[in-house]
Amino acid sequence: MSSSYRSDVSPGPQVKDTPGAFPSTPGEPESSPAESSQLSLSQAVWKRKAEYTVPRKIRIKIGTWNVAALHGTEKDIGSWFVHGKGISESLSILSFGDKAGSESYEDVGHQEARRSKKSSTTPLHDPGLVPGGEDIGLYALGLQEIVDISSAAEALKPYNDPHPSRKWKRAVEDALPSGYVKVAEQQLVGLYLVIYAAPAIAPTVSSVSTTSVGTGLMGYMGNKGAVVARILLGESTSMLFVDCHLSAGVEKGNLERRNWDALQISNRARLDPIYNGGGELEKASDSIGHEDFAFWFGDLNYRLDGLPGEDVRRLLMLHTKNEYRVGEPSKRKIDAELALSAPNPTAKHNIYQASSNSHSTSSMGTSTTLQASEHVDPSSDPASLQTTLESLLPHDQLHSQMRNRKAFHDGWREGPIDFLPTYKYDVGSVGMFDSSEKKRGPSWCDRILFRTRKDKQAYEQKVHEEEAAKRRDQEMKAHGIDDPTVNEEEVLFDYDPANDGADDEYDPVADTEVQEKIPPDASSADKLHLEYYTSHQRVLSSDHKPLDAIFTLTYDAVDPDLKAKVHQEVARELDKAENERRPAVTVIVDHHPENQTNSNSSADHEGVDFGDVRFHSPKTRNVTIANTGRVPASIGFTDRIVLADQSAGAAPPWLRYHFDRSSDTTSPSSDSPAVYTLEPGDAANVELVAHVKDVNLVRLLNKGITHLEDVLVLRVHNGRDYFLPIRATWLQSSFGRSIDNLNRIPEGGVRQLQHQQQQQDGNDENARGVKWSAPREIFRLTEAVEHLIERVVAERGMRSATDERPPWENDFSWPFSCSETEQGETRCRELPLRVVREALDCDTPLLASGTFSPEVPSTDRLEAVARTLVSFLRSLEDGIIPEGLWADLEAQSVARETSKHALSVEEAKLEILDVMTKRPANSTAFSFVMGMLGKVVDEIVSGVPGEEGAKGETRELRRKLVDAYLDLFVEVLVRAPVLDGGGPSAKGRKVAMERRRRVLEVFLSRAEERVGGV
């Protein structure tokens, strides 16, 4: 369609141009109308979402890794994050079922020995112990330190350098199965978050928004902080992902700064608001804390409090040394440290001494090794890894801050920690904790937290209950219940406000089943289940071990078929309700089935079908609009919804309409269209007229670039809009084409191209198709004019006795310049024009006996052919004398003016035609036209009755005819701007026009005349 249109959509946010933003459902501009039927429909459908949503499960993998800006770390990303490799079963309490215990695993010693920055460091023959690949529906990866954030140049850089993140994105995409789509991406200096969705999930992701919060230097720089992404899954489930890097350090001030960082991220992160499926803005959906599910992960940097780092290192290495064989480098290095570093017996928390008392030394007496007793429950075995981890976790700062409500206490949860601390290791080592001079104490710096909407609600409910208890306490004190003079027997119970709630203190760490304790909420029936939470101990390329968690999410997914059914039901209900309380009309189209060049029948079209439409031939159809409602209806056509390149208004340029009554508005305008009021039971007739007369539109229609199709919008004020499709079948026209294009039209005329793809490029000399020497249409028109002028003059000579003035005496440009009114002429004069145009398009001879009706006089035929010739020449795309050709002719004329040498008429003609041979087809057409004009002049002059000596009058008549024809045909034949030097001027225009007249005048001059300046 040439004028396609879009229906109203629910208002929503424009898709923000943020890094990695995934296209969501496009919305309307920020300001939307106060009342919209489409919005009401969307809202009504949304209220019934329970009828078209079904439970669906999806696996989500969250991964986090501090890569320490080390080269080669990207080689490991696919192995551990996508394929689940690099997990050490012996250094994890988590059970991995049938996948564990493969004898083909590469041992730790060989793995460390072959480590290279050019390949993955994970063990060979590792099948992967946790789900990955196509088993995961949504991958979310958070990285820290992809650039060196200790560098001031990086930390203070005022922009994000996207180059470092590209290698990570490429590594992830190379490892993912085919078809996974990136739905979100955000970077802040060294922080990088990217999310991928499975092929079946990606189309259901919308409302993607990303942002970043810097909390580093001066509290705002990006060396520390977070990147945040929010997506909407299945139109109803919002999910938040926070990848952070908090302040480092082991001092108390560092701990408080970490808590401050987390608070700043929560308070300052701002995202695009979410518009639900009903087009309504969800309250506070642009901030953290109002989503359905949230995942907070990254290098949180929380450490172990109250324990000497050296003792923690030694205790953990008692476990990790068992991974190595005797004599391997890491084995010897760990044994040496354990032998040289004796425990401090005076230490306040000597966990190493306490653990060593439960184990024996080795037979060589050189090192201490923890060996778990056989057939003993790990939870009660003092030598087990589980016991060791349980002894360390009470000192974890993060859990302590959560319990004390200083950070991540508002509903955040974490899975059981069944793995070794993820920081800090020697790069290239499985179990060697920091052996540098600093010997940093191991800690669980890298964490993955999660929270559901119900978790947050549970916390808020707990706070509300505590505040209510405090208010009751204050009320009791105000009533003097705590006054010692009050009789204790009158007190029904003892109440100690200081201990109120002490037995049921809210513990976000221990409360891992809070979902099930909250009554089901109809608006949030989704559930989140943690399947795996583990580190990848055998990834060697960084001093941090990567960490991931796999969740199973059950959420409400939209079933398209069910939604379509609900949509139809709601639409019918709304239509019925609107019809009962609003003005209603019925639109009746007057169908006119007729044979068309296309295969579609007018009866199959629900709107107005004009059938075949020709150039400059109006076609009329009628539409009846009846008020079938119970109240008066004010109706009128309003502005259509158009594209940027289409003309605005109630109707396209090729269509006009007329009501059979006066409008209510006194002076309708484009800003205030005409309005007509119909009383109940009344009806109005609207006449629609399709009339293609603009040559530019004809060119587009001929080339198939546009079509005669549109949609009129009938507005019923305070009622619904009615959309009236209109269409017409364009019949190819010879008007509006180029000379070369006309030369390629086959016999039978341009209508032969009605169902063909015509060659439009006239510059391709090797193009297939007919190649005439000149357009046949120009030949037929000029030939007919020459024949008819001879007949008309002869007929007038036979009626010489009449007193009727000859038509050329009324207008010397006759028969070419008869004016045409906007509404068209009388039928007897308009009909011949249509006949001539139709004959040209169908390649019918204009002089054939059946072309014109016998009652059409010769004068009317001549005028019709002559006028058609002028309009045809005007419509040519390039003209008879195009701009380039005229430049050569003008240069020749200027040279002749300079030489002041007069030529004979024949010499001047030859000189002009010699220049025009550069365009043979144009030259031939030019000869046709000028020869025809000369013939017309000669016939009119020869047909003037007079005495033998009236040569002076004859010459005067010839001069007037030639001047009139030159005035008309100069602009018709020559296509070039009238300029003088660099711009137009009155004198320059006059000179330029005079040159054009002289070029044409040569061909209308008598042979005995001399021509100068040509």
PDB file of N, CA and C in Angstrom, residues 113-192:
ATOM      1  N   ALA A 113      50.851 -27.881  35.462  1.00  0.00           N
ATOM      2  CA  ALA A 113      52.091 -27.881  34.685  1.00  0.00           C
ATOM      3  C   ALA A 113      51.854 -27.408  33.240  1.00  0.00           C
ATOM      4  N   ARG A 114      50.691 -27.701  32.679  1.00  0.00           N
ATOM      5  CA  ARG A 114      50.441 -27.327  31.280  1.00  0.00           C
ATOM      6  C   ARG A 114      49.713 -25.987  31.153  1.00  0.00           C
ATOM      7  N   ARG A 115      49.490 -25.258  32.214  1.00  0.00           N
ATOM      8  CA  ARG A 115      48.762 -23.989  32.161  1.00  0.00           C
ATOM      9  C   ARG A 115      49.389 -23.031  31.162  1.00  0.00           C
ATOM     10  N   SER A 116      48.500 -22.406  30.352  1.00  0.00           N
ATOM     11  CA  SER A 116      48.971 -21.460  29.340  1.00  0.00           C
ATOM     12  C   SER A 116      47.918 -20.377  29.176  1.00  0.00           C
ATOM     13  N   LYS A 117      48.382 -19.167  28.832  1.00  0.00           N
ATOM     14  CA  LYS A 117      47.455 -18.062  28.596  1.00  0.00           C
ATOM     15  C   LYS A 117      46.738 -18.183  27.261  1.00  0.00           C
ATOM     16  N   LYS A 118      47.168 -19.139  26.435  1.00  0.00           N
ATOM     17  CA  LYS A 118      46.601 -19.272  25.098  1.00  0.00           C
ATOM     18  C   LYS A 118      45.499 -20.318  25.020  1.00  0.00           C
ATOM     19  N   SER A 119      45.229 -21.023  26.109  1.00  0.00           N
ATOM     20  CA  SER A 119      44.188 -22.053  26.102  1.00  0.00           C
ATOM     21  C   SER A 119      43.541 -22.131  27.464  1.00  0.00           C
ATOM     22  N   SER A 120      42.442 -22.864  27.539  1.00  0.00           N
ATOM     23  CA  SER A 120      41.719 -22.994  28.792  1.00  0.00           C
ATOM     24  C   SER A 120      42.557 -23.756  29.816  1.00  0.00           C
ATOM     25  N   THR A 121      42.444 -23.335  31.076  1.00  0.00           N
ATOM     26  CA  THR A 121      43.205 -23.987  32.152  1.00  0.00           C
ATOM     27  C   THR A 121      42.403 -25.067  32.859  1.00  0.00           C
ATOM     28  N   THR A 122      41.137 -25.286  32.457  1.00  0.00           N
ATOM     29  CA  THR A 122      40.328 -26.308  33.137  1.00  0.00           C
ATOM     30  C   THR A 122      40.853 -27.700  32.793  1.00  0.00           C
ATOM     31  N   PRO A 123      40.546 -28.699  33.630  1.00  0.00           N
ATOM     32  CA  PRO A 123      41.110 -30.041  33.417  1.00  0.00           C
ATOM     33  C   PRO A 123      40.663 -30.642  32.087  1.00  0.00           C
ATOM     34  N   LEU A 124      41.542 -31.414  31.502  1.00  0.00           N
ATOM     35  CA  LEU A 124      41.186 -32.154  30.300  1.00  0.00           C
ATOM     36  C   LEU A 124      40.200 -33.257  30.663  1.00  0.00           C
ATOM     37  N   HIS A 125      39.342 -33.629  29.723  1.00  0.00           N
ATOM     38  CA  HIS A 125      38.355 -34.708  29.889  1.00  0.00           C
ATOM     39  C   HIS A 125      37.357 -34.402  31.000  1.00  0.00           C
ATOM     40  N   ASP A 126      37.151 -33.134  31.267  1.00  0.00           N
ATOM     41  CA  ASP A 126      36.170 -32.723  32.286  1.00  0.00           C
ATOM     42  C   ASP A 126      34.803 -32.650  31.621  1.00  0.00           C
ATOM     43  N   PRO A 127      33.848 -33.510  32.033  1.00  0.00           N
ATOM     44  CA  PRO A 127      32.530 -33.508  31.382  1.00  0.00           C
ATOM     45  C   PRO A 127      31.638 -32.360  31.841  1.00  0.00           C
ATOM     46  N   GLY A 128      32.017 -31.649  32.893  1.00  0.00           N
ATOM     47  CA  GLY A 128      31.160 -30.602  33.437  1.00  0.00           C
ATOM     48  C   GLY A 128      30.187 -31.193  34.442  1.00  0.00           C
ATOM     49  N   LEU A 129      30.230 -30.690  35.672  1.00  0.00           N
ATOM     50  CA  LEU A 129      29.441 -31.288  36.752  1.00  0.00           C
ATOM     51  C   LEU A 129      28.119 -30.563  37.001  1.00  0.00           C
ATOM     52  N   VAL A 130      27.930 -29.395  36.435  1.00  0.00           N
ATOM     53  CA  VAL A 130      26.659 -28.690  36.626  1.00  0.00           C
ATOM     54  C   VAL A 130      26.041 -28.434  35.250  1.00  0.00           C
ATOM     55  N   PRO A 131      24.724 -28.249  35.194  1.00  0.00           N
ATOM     56  CA  PRO A 131      24.064 -28.062  33.897  1.00  0.00           C
ATOM     57  C   PRO A 131      24.610 -26.856  33.140  1.00  0.00           C
ATOM     58  N   GLY A 132      24.559 -26.939  31.823  1.00  0.00           N
ATOM     59  CA  GLY A 132      25.002 -25.859  30.952  1.00  0.00           C
ATOM     60  C   GLY A 132      24.438 -26.061  29.564  1.00  0.00           C
ATOM     61  N   GLY A 133      25.016 -25.376  28.592  1.00  0.00           N
ATOM     62  CA  GLY A 133      24.565 -25.528  27.219  1.00  0.00           C
ATOM     63  C   GLY A 133      23.106 -25.170  27.044  1.00  0.00           C
ATOM     64  N   GLU A 134      22.381 -26.007  26.321  1.00  0.00           N
ATOM     65  CA  GLU A 134      20.978 -25.738  26.018  1.00  0.00           C
ATOM     66  C   GLU A 134      20.057 -26.000  27.205  1.00  0.00           C
ATOM     67  N   ASP A 135      20.592 -26.558  28.313  1.00  0.00           N
ATOM     68  CA  ASP A 135      19.765 -26.763  29.506  1.00  0.00           C
ATOM     69  C   ASP A 135      19.442 -25.447  30.208  1.00  0.00           C
ATOM     70  N   ILE A 136      20.149 -24.400  29.874  1.00  0.00           N
ATOM     71  CA  ILE A 136      19.976 -23.105  30.532  1.00  0.00           C
ATOM     72  C   ILE A 136      19.185 -22.186  29.602  1.00  0.00           C
ATOM     73  N   GLY A 137      18.169 -21.547  30.155  1.00  0.00           N
ATOM     74  CA  GLY A 137      17.366 -20.625  29.356  1.00  0.00           C
ATOM     75  C   GLY A 137      17.871 -19.204  29.381  1.00  0.00           C
ATOM     76  N   LEU A 138      18.546 -18.833  30.490  1.00  0.00           N
ATOM     77  CA  LEU A 138      19.018 -17.463  30.645  1.00  0.00           C
ATOM     78  C   LEU A 138      20.386 -17.492  31.320  1.00  0.00           C
ATOM     79  N   TYR A 139      21.368 -16.933  30.635  1.00  0.00           N
ATOM     80  CA  TYR A 139      22.723 -16.811  31.170  1.00  0.00           C
ATOM     81  C   TYR A 139      22.968 -15.358  31.558  1.00  0.00           C
ATOM     82  N   ALA A 140      23.449 -15.136  32.810  1.00  0.00           N
ATOM     83  CA  ALA A 140      23.826 -13.788  33.254  1.00  0.00           C
ATOM     84  C   ALA A 140      25.229 -13.859  33.828  1.00  0.00           C
ATOM     85  N   LEU A 141      26.158 -13.167  33.192  1.00  0.00           N
ATOM     86  CA  LEU A 141      27.570 -13.212  33.588  1.00  0.00           C
ATOM     87  C   LEU A 141      28.006 -11.834  34.062  1.00  0.00           C
ATOM     88  N   GLY A 142      28.567 -11.794  35.279  1.00  0.00           N
ATOM     89  CA  GLY A 142      29.117 -10.568  35.817  1.00  0.00           C
ATOM     90  C   GLY A 142      30.613 -10.710  36.034  1.00  0.00           C
ATOM     91  N   LEU A 143      31.378  -9.815  35.447  1.00  0.00           N
ATOM     92  CA  LEU A 143      32.835  -9.840  35.574  1.00  0.00           C
ATOM     93  C   LEU A 143      33.301  -8.583  36.293  1.00  0.00           C
ATOM     94  N   GLN A 144      34.424  -8.704  36.986  1.00  0.00           N
ATOM     95  CA  GLN A 144      35.052  -7.571  37.637  1.00  0.00           C
ATOM     96  C   GLN A 144      36.514  -7.492  37.191  1.00  0.00           C
ATOM     97  N   GLU A 145      36.996  -6.267  37.141  1.00  0.00           N
ATOM     98  CA  GLU A 145      38.394  -5.987  36.788  1.00  0.00           C
ATOM     99  C   GLU A 145      38.762  -6.527  35.401  1.00  0.00           C
ATOM    100  N   ILE A 146      37.925  -6.250  34.414  1.00  0.00           N
ATOM    101  CA  ILE A 146      38.335  -6.610  33.051  1.00  0.00           C
ATOM    102  C   ILE A 146      39.392  -5.643  32.542  1.00  0.00           C
ATOM    103  N   VAL A 147      39.574  -4.521  33.265  1.00  0.00           N
ATOM    104  CA  VAL A 147      40.718  -3.636  33.047  1.00  0.00           C
ATOM    105  C   VAL A 147      41.379  -3.404  34.400  1.00  0.00           C
ATOM    106  N   ASP A 148      42.574  -2.870  34.394  1.00  0.00           N
ATOM    107  CA  ASP A 148      43.333  -2.647  35.627  1.00  0.00           C
ATOM    108  C   ASP A 148      42.780  -1.413  36.328  1.00  0.00           C
ATOM    109  N   ILE A 149      41.917  -1.627  37.325  1.00  0.00           N
ATOM    110  CA  ILE A 149      41.288  -0.497  38.009  1.00  0.00           C
ATOM    111  C   ILE A 149      42.230   0.176  38.992  1.00  0.00           C
ATOM    112  N   SER A 150      43.397  -0.431  39.259  1.00  0.00           N
ATOM    113  CA  SER A 150      44.374   0.235  40.115  1.00  0.00           C
ATOM    114  C   SER A 150      45.088   1.349  39.365  1.00  0.00           C
ATOM    115  N   SER A 151      44.953   1.352  38.046  1.00  0.00           N
ATOM    116  CA  SER A 151      45.556   2.385  37.228  1.00  0.00           C
ATOM    117  C   SER A 151      44.686   3.639  37.275  1.00  0.00           C
ATOM    118  N   ALA A 152      45.305   4.775  37.609  1.00  0.00           N
ATOM    119  CA  ALA A 152      44.549   6.029  37.668  1.00  0.00           C
ATOM    120  C   ALA A 152      43.986   6.395  36.310  1.00  0.00           C
ATOM    121  N   ALA A 153      44.720   6.039  35.239  1.00  0.00           N
ATOM    122  CA  ALA A 153      44.247   6.348  33.889  1.00  0.00           C
ATOM    123  C   ALA A 153      42.935   5.642  33.593  1.00  0.00           C
ATOM    124  N   GLU A 154      42.770   4.410  34.103  1.00  0.00           N
ATOM    125  CA  GLU A 154      41.525   3.671  33.886  1.00  0.00           C
ATOM    126  C   GLU A 154      40.435   4.132  34.834  1.00  0.00           C
ATOM    127  N   ALA A 155      40.788   4.313  36.098  1.00  0.00           N
ATOM    128  CA  ALA A 155      39.782   4.651  37.107  1.00  0.00           C
ATOM    129  C   ALA A 155      39.174   6.026  36.864  1.00  0.00           C
ATOM    130  N   LEU A 156      39.975   6.949  36.352  1.00  0.00           N
ATOM    131  CA  LEU A 156      39.494   8.324  36.150  1.00  0.00           C
ATOM    132  C   LEU A 156      39.071   8.594  34.712  1.00  0.00           C
ATOM    133  N   LYS A 157      39.044   7.573  33.885  1.00  0.00           N
ATOM    134  CA  LYS A 157      38.667   7.766  32.495  1.00  0.00           C
ATOM    135  C   LYS A 157      37.204   8.227  32.418  1.00  0.00           C
ATOM    136  N   PRO A 158      36.942   9.323  31.691  1.00  0.00           N
ATOM    137  CA  PRO A 158      35.570   9.871  31.684  1.00  0.00           C
ATOM    138  C   PRO A 158      34.608   9.118  30.788  1.00  0.00           C
ATOM    139  N   TYR A 159      35.019   8.005  30.229  1.00  0.00           N
ATOM    140  CA  TYR A 159      34.134   7.245  29.343  1.00  0.00           C
ATOM    141  C   TYR A 159      34.464   5.760  29.485  1.00  0.00           C
ATOM    142  N   ASN A 160      33.546   4.931  29.020  1.00  0.00           N
ATOM    143  CA  ASN A 160      33.764   3.486  29.028  1.00  0.00           C
ATOM    144  C   ASN A 160      34.454   3.066  27.737  1.00  0.00           C
ATOM    145  N   ASP A 161      35.543   2.327  27.879  1.00  0.00           N
ATOM    146  CA  ASP A 161      36.223   1.787  26.707  1.00  0.00           C
ATOM    147  C   ASP A 161      35.619   0.429  26.396  1.00  0.00           C
ATOM    148  N   PRO A 162      34.863   0.296  25.291  1.00  0.00           N
ATOM    149  CA  PRO A 162      34.182  -0.975  25.012  1.00  0.00           C
ATOM    150  C   PRO A 162      35.115  -2.062  24.499  1.00  0.00           C
ATOM    151  N   HIS A 163      36.341  -1.699  24.175  1.00  0.00           N
ATOM    152  CA  HIS A 163      37.252  -2.686  23.565  1.00  0.00           C
ATOM    153  C   HIS A 163      37.505  -3.884  24.486  1.00  0.00           C
ATOM    154  N   PRO A 164      37.805  -3.697  25.801  1.00  0.00           N
ATOM    155  CA  PRO A 164      38.084  -4.881  26.639  1.00  0.00           C
ATOM    156  C   PRO A 164      36.918  -5.852  26.739  1.00  0.00           C
ATOM    157  N   SER A 165      35.695  -5.327  26.697  1.00  0.00           N
ATOM    158  CA  SER A 165      34.541  -6.222  26.871  1.00  0.00           C
ATOM    159  C   SER A 165      34.288  -7.077  25.643  1.00  0.00           C
ATOM    160  N   ARG A 166      34.823  -6.657  24.475  1.00  0.00           N
ATOM    161  CA  ARG A 166      34.520  -7.390  23.247  1.00  0.00           C
ATOM    162  C   ARG A 166      35.068  -8.803  23.283  1.00  0.00           C
ATOM    163  N   LYS A 167      36.256  -8.985  23.838  1.00  0.00           N
ATOM    164  CA  LYS A 167      36.818 -10.334  23.847  1.00  0.00           C
ATOM    165  C   LYS A 167      36.025 -11.253  24.757  1.00  0.00           C
ATOM    166  N   TRP A 168      35.445 -10.679  25.822  1.00  0.00           N
ATOM    167  CA  TRP A 168      34.622 -11.508  26.717  1.00  0.00           C
ATOM    168  C   TRP A 168      33.309 -11.876  26.042  1.00  0.00           C
ATOM    169  N   LYS A 169      32.719 -10.909  25.389  1.00  0.00           N
ATOM    170  CA  LYS A 169      31.474 -11.196  24.679  1.00  0.00           C
ATOM    171  C   LYS A 169      31.696 -12.239  23.593  1.00  0.00           C
ATOM    172  N   ARG A 170      32.792 -12.105  22.873  1.00  0.00           N
ATOM    173  CA  ARG A 170      33.103 -13.061  21.817  1.00  0.00           C
ATOM    174  C   ARG A 170      33.338 -14.450  22.400  1.00  0.00           C
ATOM    175  N   ALA A 171      34.033 -14.526  23.546  1.00  0.00           N
ATOM    176  CA  ALA A 171      34.305 -15.828  24.164  1.00  0.00           C
ATOM    177  C   ALA A 171      33.020 -16.506  24.619  1.00  0.00           C
ATOM    178  N   VAL A 172      32.093 -15.722  25.181  1.00  0.00           N
ATOM    179  CA  VAL A 172      30.821 -16.299  25.635  1.00  0.00           C
ATOM    180  C   VAL A 172      30.009 -16.776  24.441  1.00  0.00           C
ATOM    181  N   GLU A 173      29.927 -15.954  23.415  1.00  0.00           N
ATOM    182  CA  GLU A 173      29.109 -16.307  22.248  1.00  0.00           C
ATOM    183  C   GLU A 173      29.674 -17.512  21.508  1.00  0.00           C
ATOM    184  N   ASP A 174      31.000 -17.657  21.506  1.00  0.00           N
ATOM    185  CA  ASP A 174      31.595 -18.831  20.868  1.00  0.00           C
ATOM    186  C   ASP A 174      31.250 -20.113  21.612  1.00  0.00           C
ATOM    187  N   ALA A 175      31.037 -20.001  22.920  1.00  0.00           N
ATOM    188  CA  ALA A 175      30.756 -21.194  23.722  1.00  0.00           C
ATOM    189  C   ALA A 175      29.272 -21.525  23.789  1.00  0.00           C
ATOM    190  N   LEU A 176      28.410 -20.531  23.639  1.00  0.00           N
ATOM    191  CA  LEU A 176      26.973 -20.765  23.749  1.00  0.00           C
ATOM    192  C   LEU A 176      26.467 -21.582  22.563  1.00  0.00           C
ATOM    193  N   PRO A 177      25.407 -22.345  22.764  1.00  0.00           N
ATOM    194  CA  PRO A 177      24.788 -23.053  21.636  1.00  0.00           C
ATOM    195  C   PRO A 177      24.250 -22.059  20.616  1.00  0.00           C
ATOM    196  N   SER A 178      24.020 -22.524  19.427  1.00  0.00           N
ATOM    197  CA  SER A 178      23.542 -21.676  18.351  1.00  0.00           C
ATOM    198  C   SER A 178      22.162 -21.112  18.672  1.00  0.00           C
ATOM    199  N   GLY A 179      21.955 -19.867  18.335  1.00  0.00           N
ATOM    200  CA  GLY A 179      20.642 -19.257  18.478  1.00  0.00           C
ATOM    201  C   GLY A 179      20.449 -18.420  19.710  1.00  0.00           C
ATOM    202  N   TYR A 180      21.357 -18.451  20.665  1.00  0.00           N
ATOM    203  CA  TYR A 180      21.212 -17.641  21.868  1.00  0.00           C
ATOM    204  C   TYR A 180      21.383 -16.166  21.511  1.00  0.00           C
ATOM    205  N   VAL A 181      20.592 -15.314  22.153  1.00  0.00           N
ATOM    206  CA  VAL A 181      20.526 -13.902  21.800  1.00  0.00           C
ATOM    207  C   VAL A 181      20.947 -13.058  23.000  1.00  0.00           C
ATOM    208  N   LYS A 182      21.792 -12.070  22.743  1.00  0.00           N
ATOM    209  CA  LYS A 182      22.170 -11.129  23.797  1.00  0.00           C
ATOM    210  C   LYS A 182      21.009 -10.169  24.021  1.00  0.00           C
ATOM    211  N   VAL A 183      20.504 -10.115  25.238  1.00  0.00           N
ATOM    212  CA  VAL A 183      19.355  -9.265  25.532  1.00  0.00           C
ATOM    213  C   VAL A 183      19.721  -8.051  26.375  1.00  0.00           C
ATOM    214  N   ALA A 184      20.884  -8.050  27.015  1.00  0.00           N
ATOM    215  CA  ALA A 184      21.283  -6.890  27.817  1.00  0.00           C
ATOM    216  C   ALA A 184      22.790  -6.887  27.964  1.00  0.00           C
ATOM    217  N   GLU A 185      23.348  -5.692  28.122  1.00  0.00           N
ATOM    218  CA  GLU A 185      24.797  -5.546  28.248  1.00  0.00           C
ATOM    219  C   GLU A 185      25.073  -4.191  28.881  1.00  0.00           C
ATOM    220  N   GLN A 186      25.994  -4.147  29.842  1.00  0.00           N
ATOM    221  CA  GLN A 186      26.365  -2.879  30.455  1.00  0.00           C
ATOM    222  C   GLN A 186      27.788  -2.973  30.992  1.00  0.00           C
ATOM    223  N   GLN A 187      28.542  -1.893  30.872  1.00  0.00           N
ATOM    224  CA  GLN A 187      29.923  -1.847  31.344  1.00  0.00           C
ATOM    225  C   GLN A 187      30.150  -0.572  32.133  1.00  0.00           C
ATOM    226  N   LEU A 188      30.953  -0.660  33.208  1.00  0.00           N
ATOM    227  CA  LEU A 188      31.406   0.494  33.970  1.00  0.00           C
ATOM    228  C   LEU A 188      32.875   0.271  34.296  1.00  0.00           C
ATOM    229  N   VAL A 189      33.755   0.868  33.538  1.00  0.00           N
ATOM    230  CA  VAL A 189      35.214   0.725  33.696  1.00  0.00           C
ATOM    231  C   VAL A 189      35.568  -0.761  33.662  1.00  0.00           C
ATOM    232  N   GLY A 190      35.825  -1.381  34.836  1.00  0.00           N
ATOM    233  CA  GLY A 190      36.211  -2.790  34.861  1.00  0.00           C
ATOM    234  C   GLY A 190      35.069  -3.749  35.108  1.00  0.00           C
ATOM    235  N   LEU A 191      33.859  -3.228  35.342  1.00  0.00           N
ATOM    236  CA  LEU A 191      32.689  -4.074  35.556  1.00  0.00           C
ATOM    237  C   LEU A 191      32.002  -4.340  34.228  1.00  0.00           C
ATOM    238  N   TYR A 192      31.573  -5.593  34.047  1.00  0.00           N
ATOM    239  CA  TYR A 192      30.913  -5.941  32.787  1.00  0.00           C
ATOM    240  C   TYR A 192      29.827  -6.975  33.060  1.00  0.00           C
TER     241      TYR A 192
END
